[in-house]
PDB file of C-alpha atoms in Angstrom:
ATOM      1  CA  UNK A   1     230.636-123.109-140.087  1.00 39.00           C
ATOM      2  CA  UNK A   2     230.932-120.251-142.618  1.00 41.00           C
ATOM      3  CA  UNK A   3     230.741-116.746-141.173  1.00 43.00           C
ATOM      4  CA  UNK A   4     227.695-115.802-143.256  1.00 49.00           C
ATOM      5  CA  UNK A   5     224.365-115.899-141.410  1.00 47.00           C
ATOM      6  CA  UNK A   6     222.155-114.786-144.300  1.00 45.00           C
ATOM      7  CA  UNK A   7     222.092-118.253-145.874  1.00 42.00           C
ATOM      8  CA  UNK A   8     222.681-120.595-142.940  1.00 43.00           C
ATOM      9  CA  UNK A   9     220.998-120.927-139.571  1.00 54.00           C
ATOM     10  CA  UNK A  10     222.926-121.114-136.338  1.00 74.00           C
ATOM     11  CA  UNK A  11     221.455-124.559-135.816  1.00 71.00           C
ATOM     12  CA  UNK A  12     220.392-125.463-132.313  1.00 70.00           C
ATOM     13  CA  UNK A  13     222.299-128.260-130.549  1.00 69.00           C
ATOM     14  CA  UNK A  14     220.528-131.521-129.818  1.00 62.00           C
ATOM     15  CA  UNK A  15     219.745-130.536-126.237  1.00 71.00           C
ATOM     16  CA  UNK A  16     216.224-129.371-127.000  1.00 84.00           C
ATOM     17  CA  UNK A  17     214.516-126.000-127.570  1.00 94.00           C
ATOM     18  CA  UNK A  18     215.722-122.738-126.090  1.00 96.00           C
ATOM     19  CA  UNK A  19     213.762-121.676-123.021  1.00 97.00           C
ATOM     20  CA  UNK A  20     212.025-118.286-123.344  1.00 98.00           C
ATOM     21  CA  UNK A  21     211.474-116.078-120.291  1.00 98.00           C
ATOM     22  CA  UNK A  22     209.755-112.678-120.034  1.00 98.00           C
ATOM     23  CA  UNK A  23     209.966-110.739-116.760  1.00 97.00           C
ATOM     24  CA  UNK A  24     206.965-108.550-115.951  1.00 93.00           C
ATOM     25  CA  UNK A  25     208.830-106.229-113.576  1.00 95.00           C
ATOM     26  CA  UNK A  26     212.000-104.128-113.958  1.00 97.00           C
ATOM     27  CA  UNK A  27     214.957-106.286-112.938  1.00 98.00           C
ATOM     28  CA  UNK A  28     217.869-104.684-111.032  1.00 97.00           C
ATOM     29  CA  UNK A  29     221.048-104.905-113.078  1.00 96.00           C
ATOM     30  CA  UNK A  30     223.187-106.746-110.527  1.00 96.00           C
ATOM     31  CA  UNK A  31     220.419-109.311-110.034  1.00 97.00           C
ATOM     32  CA  UNK A  32     220.262-109.920-113.779  1.00 97.00           C
ATOM     33  CA  UNK A  33     224.030-110.362-114.101  1.00 96.00           C
ATOM     34  CA  UNK A  34     224.126-112.855-111.240  1.00 97.00           C
ATOM     35  CA  UNK A  35     221.285-114.827-112.808  1.00 97.00           C
ATOM     36  CA  UNK A  36     222.968-114.821-116.228  1.00 96.00           C
ATOM     37  CA  UNK A  37     226.269-116.020-114.824  1.00 96.00           C
ATOM     38  CA  UNK A  38     224.601-118.805-112.874  1.00 97.00           C
ATOM     39  CA  UNK A  39     222.575-119.940-115.872  1.00 97.00           C
ATOM     40  CA  UNK A  40     225.576-119.849-118.211  1.00 97.00           C
ATOM     41  CA  UNK A  41     227.537-122.012-115.764  1.00 97.00           C
ATOM     42  CA  UNK A  42     224.644-124.470-115.581  1.00 97.00           C
ATOM     43  CA  UNK A  43     224.518-124.668-119.392  1.00 96.00           C
ATOM     44  CA  UNK A  44     228.255-125.387-119.506  1.00 95.00           C
ATOM     45  CA  UNK A  45     227.761-128.147-116.942  1.00 95.00           C
ATOM     46  CA  UNK A  46     224.868-129.657-118.891  1.00 93.00           C
ATOM     47  CA  UNK A  47     222.485-128.936-116.016  1.00 95.00           C
ATOM     48  CA  UNK A  48     220.152-126.435-117.745  1.00 95.00           C
ATOM     49  CA  UNK A  49     218.914-125.669-121.254  1.00 95.00           C
ATOM     50  CA  UNK A  50     219.756-122.531-123.200  1.00 96.00           C
ATOM     51  CA  UNK A  51     217.757-119.428-122.303  1.00 97.00           C
ATOM     52  CA  UNK A  52     216.633-116.117-123.799  1.00 98.00           C
ATOM     53  CA  UNK A  53     215.474-113.704-121.097  1.00 98.00           C
ATOM     54  CA  UNK A  54     213.459-110.591-122.040  1.00 98.00           C
ATOM     55  CA  UNK A  55     213.251-107.823-119.448  1.00 98.00           C
ATOM     56  CA  UNK A  56     213.441-104.133-118.623  1.00 98.00           C
ATOM     57  CA  UNK A  57     215.890-102.469-116.260  1.00 98.00           C
ATOM     58  CA  UNK A  58     215.414 -99.374-114.097  1.00 98.00           C
ATOM     59  CA  UNK A  59     217.255 -96.402-115.675  1.00 97.00           C
ATOM     60  CA  UNK A  60     221.011 -97.038-115.601  1.00 96.00           C
ATOM     61  CA  UNK A  61     224.222 -96.874-117.590  1.00 95.00           C
ATOM     62  CA  UNK A  62     226.590 -99.770-118.210  1.00 92.00           C
ATOM     63  CA  UNK A  63     230.261 -99.567-119.125  1.00 89.00           C
ATOM     64  CA  UNK A  64     231.595-102.304-121.377  1.00 85.00           C
ATOM     65  CA  UNK A  65     235.192-103.467-121.497  1.00 84.00           C
ATOM     66  CA  UNK A  66     236.143-100.752-124.024  1.00 83.00           C
ATOM     67  CA  UNK A  67     234.412 -97.845-122.238  1.00 85.00           C
ATOM     68  CA  UNK A  68     236.186 -94.476-122.152  1.00 87.00           C
ATOM     69  CA  UNK A  69     235.534 -92.551-118.925  1.00 89.00           C
ATOM     70  CA  UNK A  70     235.245 -89.331-120.941  1.00 88.00           C
ATOM     71  CA  UNK A  71     232.090 -90.725-122.570  1.00 89.00           C
ATOM     72  CA  UNK A  72     230.241 -90.669-119.236  1.00 92.00           C
ATOM     73  CA  UNK A  73     229.208 -87.028-119.434  1.00 92.00           C
ATOM     74  CA  UNK A  74     226.709 -87.018-116.538  1.00 93.00           C
ATOM     75  CA  UNK A  75     228.085 -89.533-114.006  1.00 90.00           C
ATOM     76  CA  UNK A  76     225.535 -88.645-111.313  1.00 91.00           C
ATOM     77  CA  UNK A  77     222.431 -88.942-113.468  1.00 94.00           C
ATOM     78  CA  UNK A  78     221.838 -92.697-113.111  1.00 95.00           C
ATOM     79  CA  UNK A  79     223.668 -95.604-111.496  1.00 94.00           C
ATOM     80  CA  UNK A  80     226.664 -96.796-113.520  1.00 94.00           C
ATOM     81  CA  UNK A  81     227.705-100.447-113.655  1.00 92.00           C
ATOM     82  CA  UNK A  82     230.938-101.874-114.998  1.00 89.00           C
ATOM     83  CA  UNK A  83     230.199-105.017-116.943  1.00 88.00           C
ATOM     84  CA  UNK A  84     232.112-107.818-118.592  1.00 80.00           C
ATOM     85  CA  UNK A  85     230.403-107.503-121.975  1.00 81.00           C
ATOM     86  CA  UNK A  86     232.158-106.048-124.961  1.00 74.00           C
ATOM     87  CA  UNK A  87     231.533-102.481-126.064  1.00 79.00           C
ATOM     88  CA  UNK A  88     231.438 -99.056-124.453  1.00 83.00           C
ATOM     89  CA  UNK A  89     228.765 -97.091-122.558  1.00 89.00           C
ATOM     90  CA  UNK A  90     225.107 -97.779-123.125  1.00 90.00           C
ATOM     91  CA  UNK A  91     221.793 -96.979-121.481  1.00 94.00           C
ATOM     92  CA  UNK A  92     219.094 -99.342-120.226  1.00 96.00           C
ATOM     93  CA  UNK A  93     215.694 -98.321-118.904  1.00 97.00           C
ATOM     94  CA  UNK A  94     211.917 -98.616-119.108  1.00 97.00           C
ATOM     95  CA  UNK A  95     210.505 -98.911-122.616  1.00 98.00           C
ATOM     96  CA  UNK A  96     213.616-100.666-123.870  1.00 98.00           C
ATOM     97  CA  UNK A  97     213.463-104.404-124.430  1.00 98.00           C
ATOM     98  CA  UNK A  98     216.640-106.072-123.235  1.00 98.00           C
ATOM     99  CA  UNK A  99     217.151-109.634-124.437  1.00 98.00           C
ATOM    100  CA  UNK A 100     219.809-111.583-122.572  1.00 98.00           C
ATOM    101  CA  UNK A 101     220.974-114.539-124.596  1.00 97.00           C
ATOM    102  CA  UNK A 102     222.484-117.590-122.900  1.00 97.00           C
ATOM    103  CA  UNK A 103     223.307-119.893-125.793  1.00 96.00           C
ATOM    104  CA  UNK A 104     225.964-122.531-126.386  1.00 94.00           C
ATOM    105  CA  UNK A 105     227.968-120.846-129.125  1.00 92.00           C
ATOM    106  CA  UNK A 106     230.397-123.767-129.196  1.00 88.00           C
ATOM    107  CA  UNK A 107     227.710-126.425-129.597  1.00 87.00           C
ATOM    108  CA  UNK A 108     226.121-124.394-132.404  1.00 86.00           C
ATOM    109  CA  UNK A 109     229.350-124.630-134.371  1.00 78.00           C
ATOM    110  CA  UNK A 110     229.761-120.861-134.613  1.00 76.00           C
ATOM    111  CA  UNK A 111     232.661-118.551-133.941  1.00 86.00           C
ATOM    112  CA  UNK A 112     231.974-115.319-132.065  1.00 88.00           C
ATOM    113  CA  UNK A 113     231.910-113.182-135.209  1.00 87.00           C
ATOM    114  CA  UNK A 114     229.294-115.421-136.826  1.00 89.00           C
ATOM    115  CA  UNK A 115     227.300-115.404-133.601  1.00 91.00           C
ATOM    116  CA  UNK A 116     227.307-111.593-133.393  1.00 91.00           C
ATOM    117  CA  UNK A 117     226.139-111.357-136.994  1.00 91.00           C
ATOM    118  CA  UNK A 118     223.359-113.772-136.118  1.00 93.00           C
ATOM    119  CA  UNK A 119     222.247-111.498-133.277  1.00 95.00           C
ATOM    120  CA  UNK A 120     222.309-108.490-135.607  1.00 94.00           C
ATOM    121  CA  UNK A 121     220.262-110.418-138.169  1.00 95.00           C
ATOM    122  CA  UNK A 122     217.799-111.288-135.391  1.00 97.00           C
ATOM    123  CA  UNK A 123     217.223-107.594-134.683  1.00 97.00           C
ATOM    124  CA  UNK A 124     217.032-106.701-138.377  1.00 97.00           C
ATOM    125  CA  UNK A 125     214.393-109.385-138.977  1.00 97.00           C
ATOM    126  CA  UNK A 126     212.455-108.221-135.901  1.00 98.00           C
ATOM    127  CA  UNK A 127     212.379-104.651-137.212  1.00 98.00           C
ATOM    128  CA  UNK A 128     211.241-105.910-140.595  1.00 98.00           C
ATOM    129  CA  UNK A 129     208.027-107.125-138.917  1.00 98.00           C
ATOM    130  CA  UNK A 130     207.225-103.426-138.335  1.00 98.00           C
ATOM    131  CA  UNK A 131     208.343-102.338-141.830  1.00 97.00           C
ATOM    132  CA  UNK A 132     211.488-100.747-140.438  1.00 97.00           C
ATOM    133  CA  UNK A 133     214.713-101.309-142.368  1.00 97.00           C
ATOM    134  CA  UNK A 134     217.480-102.039-139.891  1.00 96.00           C
ATOM    135  CA  UNK A 135     221.037-102.028-141.191  1.00 93.00           C
ATOM    136  CA  UNK A 136     224.548-102.942-140.117  1.00 88.00           C
ATOM    137  CA  UNK A 137     227.361-100.437-140.384  1.00 84.00           C
ATOM    138  CA  UNK A 138     230.977-101.421-140.937  1.00 79.00           C
ATOM    139  CA  UNK A 139     233.004-100.794-137.798  1.00 74.00           C
ATOM    140  CA  UNK A 140     229.911-100.111-135.666  1.00 75.00           C
ATOM    141  CA  UNK A 141     228.274-102.939-133.736  1.00 76.00           C
ATOM    142  CA  UNK A 142     224.498-102.741-133.418  1.00 86.00           C
ATOM    143  CA  UNK A 143     221.611-101.972-135.747  1.00 94.00           C
ATOM    144  CA  UNK A 144     220.929 -98.623-137.418  1.00 95.00           C
ATOM    145  CA  UNK A 145     218.112 -96.924-139.339  1.00 96.00           C
ATOM    146  CA  UNK A 146     218.581 -94.339-142.064  1.00 92.00           C
ATOM    147  CA  UNK A 147     216.560 -91.159-141.513  1.00 88.00           C
ATOM    148  CA  UNK A 148     217.010 -88.893-144.494  1.00 83.00           C
ATOM    149  CA  UNK A 149     220.575 -87.602-144.397  1.00 84.00           C
ATOM    150  CA  UNK A 150     221.261 -88.979-140.914  1.00 87.00           C
ATOM    151  CA  UNK A 151     221.216 -92.369-139.290  1.00 91.00           C
ATOM    152  CA  UNK A 152     220.321 -93.350-135.747  1.00 93.00           C
ATOM    153  CA  UNK A 153     220.988 -96.406-133.633  1.00 94.00           C
ATOM    154  CA  UNK A 154     217.889 -98.370-132.649  1.00 96.00           C
ATOM    155  CA  UNK A 155     219.486-101.442-131.070  1.00 96.00           C
ATOM    156  CA  UNK A 156     222.705-102.055-129.163  1.00 93.00           C
ATOM    157  CA  UNK A 157     224.596-105.326-128.873  1.00 92.00           C
ATOM    158  CA  UNK A 158     227.177-106.506-126.381  1.00 90.00           C
ATOM    159  CA  UNK A 159     228.006-110.064-125.422  1.00 91.00           C
ATOM    160  CA  UNK A 160     230.483-112.097-123.458  1.00 92.00           C
ATOM    161  CA  UNK A 161     231.324-115.703-124.251  1.00 94.00           C
ATOM    162  CA  UNK A 162     232.771-117.820-121.460  1.00 93.00           C
ATOM    163  CA  UNK A 163     233.587-121.507-121.854  1.00 94.00           C
ATOM    164  CA  UNK A 164     231.610-121.555-125.081  1.00 93.00           C
ATOM    165  CA  UNK A 165     228.388-120.062-123.678  1.00 95.00           C
ATOM    166  CA  UNK A 166     227.172-116.511-124.263  1.00 96.00           C
ATOM    167  CA  UNK A 167     225.541-114.063-121.922  1.00 95.00           C
ATOM    168  CA  UNK A 168     224.496-110.401-122.068  1.00 95.00           C
ATOM    169  CA  UNK A 169     222.884-109.750-125.463  1.00 95.00           C
ATOM    170  CA  UNK A 170     220.883-107.034-127.227  1.00 96.00           C
ATOM    171  CA  UNK A 171     218.728-104.033-126.354  1.00 96.00           C
ATOM    172  CA  UNK A 172     215.990-102.784-128.679  1.00 98.00           C
ATOM    173  CA  UNK A 173     214.545 -99.314-128.233  1.00 98.00           C
ATOM    174  CA  UNK A 174     210.762 -99.690-128.294  1.00 98.00           C
ATOM    175  CA  UNK A 175     209.552 -96.654-126.325  1.00 98.00           C
ATOM    176  CA  UNK A 176     212.274 -95.458-123.912  1.00 97.00           C
ATOM    177  CA  UNK A 177     212.867 -91.876-122.820  1.00 96.00           C
ATOM    178  CA  UNK A 178     215.543 -90.974-125.360  1.00 96.00           C
ATOM    179  CA  UNK A 179     216.636 -87.967-123.298  1.00 95.00           C
ATOM    180  CA  UNK A 180     218.199 -90.464-120.878  1.00 95.00           C
ATOM    181  CA  UNK A 181     220.935 -91.065-123.436  1.00 93.00           C
ATOM    182  CA  UNK A 182     222.170 -87.512-122.875  1.00 91.00           C
ATOM    183  CA  UNK A 183     224.318 -88.610-119.916  1.00 91.00           C
ATOM    184  CA  UNK A 184     226.643 -90.694-122.081  1.00 89.00           C
ATOM    185  CA  UNK A 185     228.182 -90.865-125.519  1.00 81.00           C
ATOM    186  CA  UNK A 186     226.334 -94.006-126.614  1.00 74.00           C
ATOM    187  CA  UNK A 187     228.816 -96.666-127.713  1.00 59.00           C
ATOM    188  CA  UNK A 188     231.455 -93.931-128.041  1.00 55.00           C
ATOM    189  CA  UNK A 189     229.859 -92.520-131.201  1.00 58.00           C
ATOM    190  CA  UNK A 190     229.234 -88.768-131.386  1.00 60.00           C
ATOM    191  CA  UNK A 191     228.373 -88.430-135.079  1.00 61.00           C
ATOM    192  CA  UNK A 192     225.020 -90.231-134.890  1.00 75.00           C
ATOM    193  CA  UNK A 193     221.964 -90.285-132.663  1.00 86.00           C
ATOM    194  CA  UNK A 194     219.584 -92.824-131.178  1.00 93.00           C
ATOM    195  CA  UNK A 195     215.984 -93.592-132.004  1.00 96.00           C
ATOM    196  CA  UNK A 196     213.163 -95.966-131.073  1.00 97.00           C
ATOM    197  CA  UNK A 197     210.170 -97.560-132.730  1.00 98.00           C
ATOM    198  CA  UNK A 198     207.822 -94.967-131.259  1.00 97.00           C
ATOM    199  CA  UNK A 199     210.224 -92.166-132.210  1.00 96.00           C
ATOM    200  CA  UNK A 200     209.843 -93.445-135.773  1.00 96.00           C
ATOM    201  CA  UNK A 201     206.082 -92.957-135.436  1.00 96.00           C
ATOM    202  CA  UNK A 202     205.152 -96.590-134.779  1.00 97.00           C
ATOM    203  CA  UNK A 203     202.773 -97.372-131.872  1.00 95.00           C
ATOM    204  CA  UNK A 204     204.630-100.568-130.911  1.00 97.00           C
ATOM    205  CA  UNK A 205     204.275-101.998-127.397  1.00 97.00           C
ATOM    206  CA  UNK A 206     206.698-104.266-125.568  1.00 97.00           C
ATOM    207  CA  UNK A 207     204.398-107.292-126.072  1.00 98.00           C
ATOM    208  CA  UNK A 208     204.333-106.486-129.796  1.00 98.00           C
ATOM    209  CA  UNK A 209     208.129-106.410-129.837  1.00 98.00           C
ATOM    210  CA  UNK A 210     208.329-109.628-127.820  1.00 98.00           C
ATOM    211  CA  UNK A 211     206.224-111.513-130.352  1.00 98.00           C
ATOM    212  CA  UNK A 212     208.334-110.259-133.243  1.00 98.00           C
ATOM    213  CA  UNK A 213     211.571-111.047-131.413  1.00 98.00           C
ATOM    214  CA  UNK A 214     210.498-114.632-130.755  1.00 98.00           C
ATOM    215  CA  UNK A 215     209.383-115.286-134.325  1.00 98.00           C
ATOM    216  CA  UNK A 216     212.605-113.859-135.772  1.00 97.00           C
ATOM    217  CA  UNK A 217     214.772-115.713-133.248  1.00 96.00           C
ATOM    218  CA  UNK A 218     213.315-119.099-134.132  1.00 95.00           C
ATOM    219  CA  UNK A 219     214.069-118.634-137.833  1.00 93.00           C
ATOM    220  CA  UNK A 220     217.764-118.175-137.066  1.00 93.00           C
ATOM    221  CA  UNK A 221     218.503-120.070-133.870  1.00 93.00           C
ATOM    222  CA  UNK A 222     215.822-122.748-133.793  1.00 92.00           C
ATOM    223  CA  UNK A 223     212.720-123.556-131.712  1.00 94.00           C
ATOM    224  CA  UNK A 224     211.848-122.082-128.320  1.00 96.00           C
ATOM    225  CA  UNK A 225     209.650-123.160-125.447  1.00 97.00           C
ATOM    226  CA  UNK A 226     208.154-120.952-122.739  1.00 97.00           C
ATOM    227  CA  UNK A 227     210.058-121.449-119.502  1.00 94.00           C
ATOM    228  CA  UNK A 228     208.073-123.203-116.805  1.00 83.00           C
ATOM    229  CA  UNK A 229     207.975-121.144-113.609  1.00 69.00           C
TER     230      UNK A 229
END
């Protein structure tokens, strides 16, 4: 499949719609990772459908596979977790919508680069629902917004693909405490800041963001169905 996502969908495999889960409580990070790994293994084995899981975490920092220890400037501020996703240090916490994406990249006929661009396009289209122009930046993974002469990061992205199935995913800043980013150099980038939808002056709630995320996801990755509890 060509590496462009603007013109082609990452078509869903013939295994049915992607299950959609929203957790109504903060999920501990280690619990989420264990659940993702188990679900990804079940997808590989053909024992479970694909899943997108929306949640919040308690305040914490994660260190991706490229993290530089010098970028953890306040190591005692929040718990720090080493993780198998790509990328460097990032923050997760209340008011931030994390979307963990367990999809069969192999069955969708996509390489990892195409898949990452699809995830970025998903965020960009979600922001468009709130009249926010999200943009990619060459050499910087994630989604950015221009603010006059500066630009800030509004969404981070970090995935791992194992045996053709992805896990980890994206995080969109809806209304987090942005001061919590002060304990790290987010994604190793010092020249730019971070922002959120509410920081941009938009009274967006997590349910608002969830609706926009689902609508944008389906246009790129195909239909979803609410997971049965």
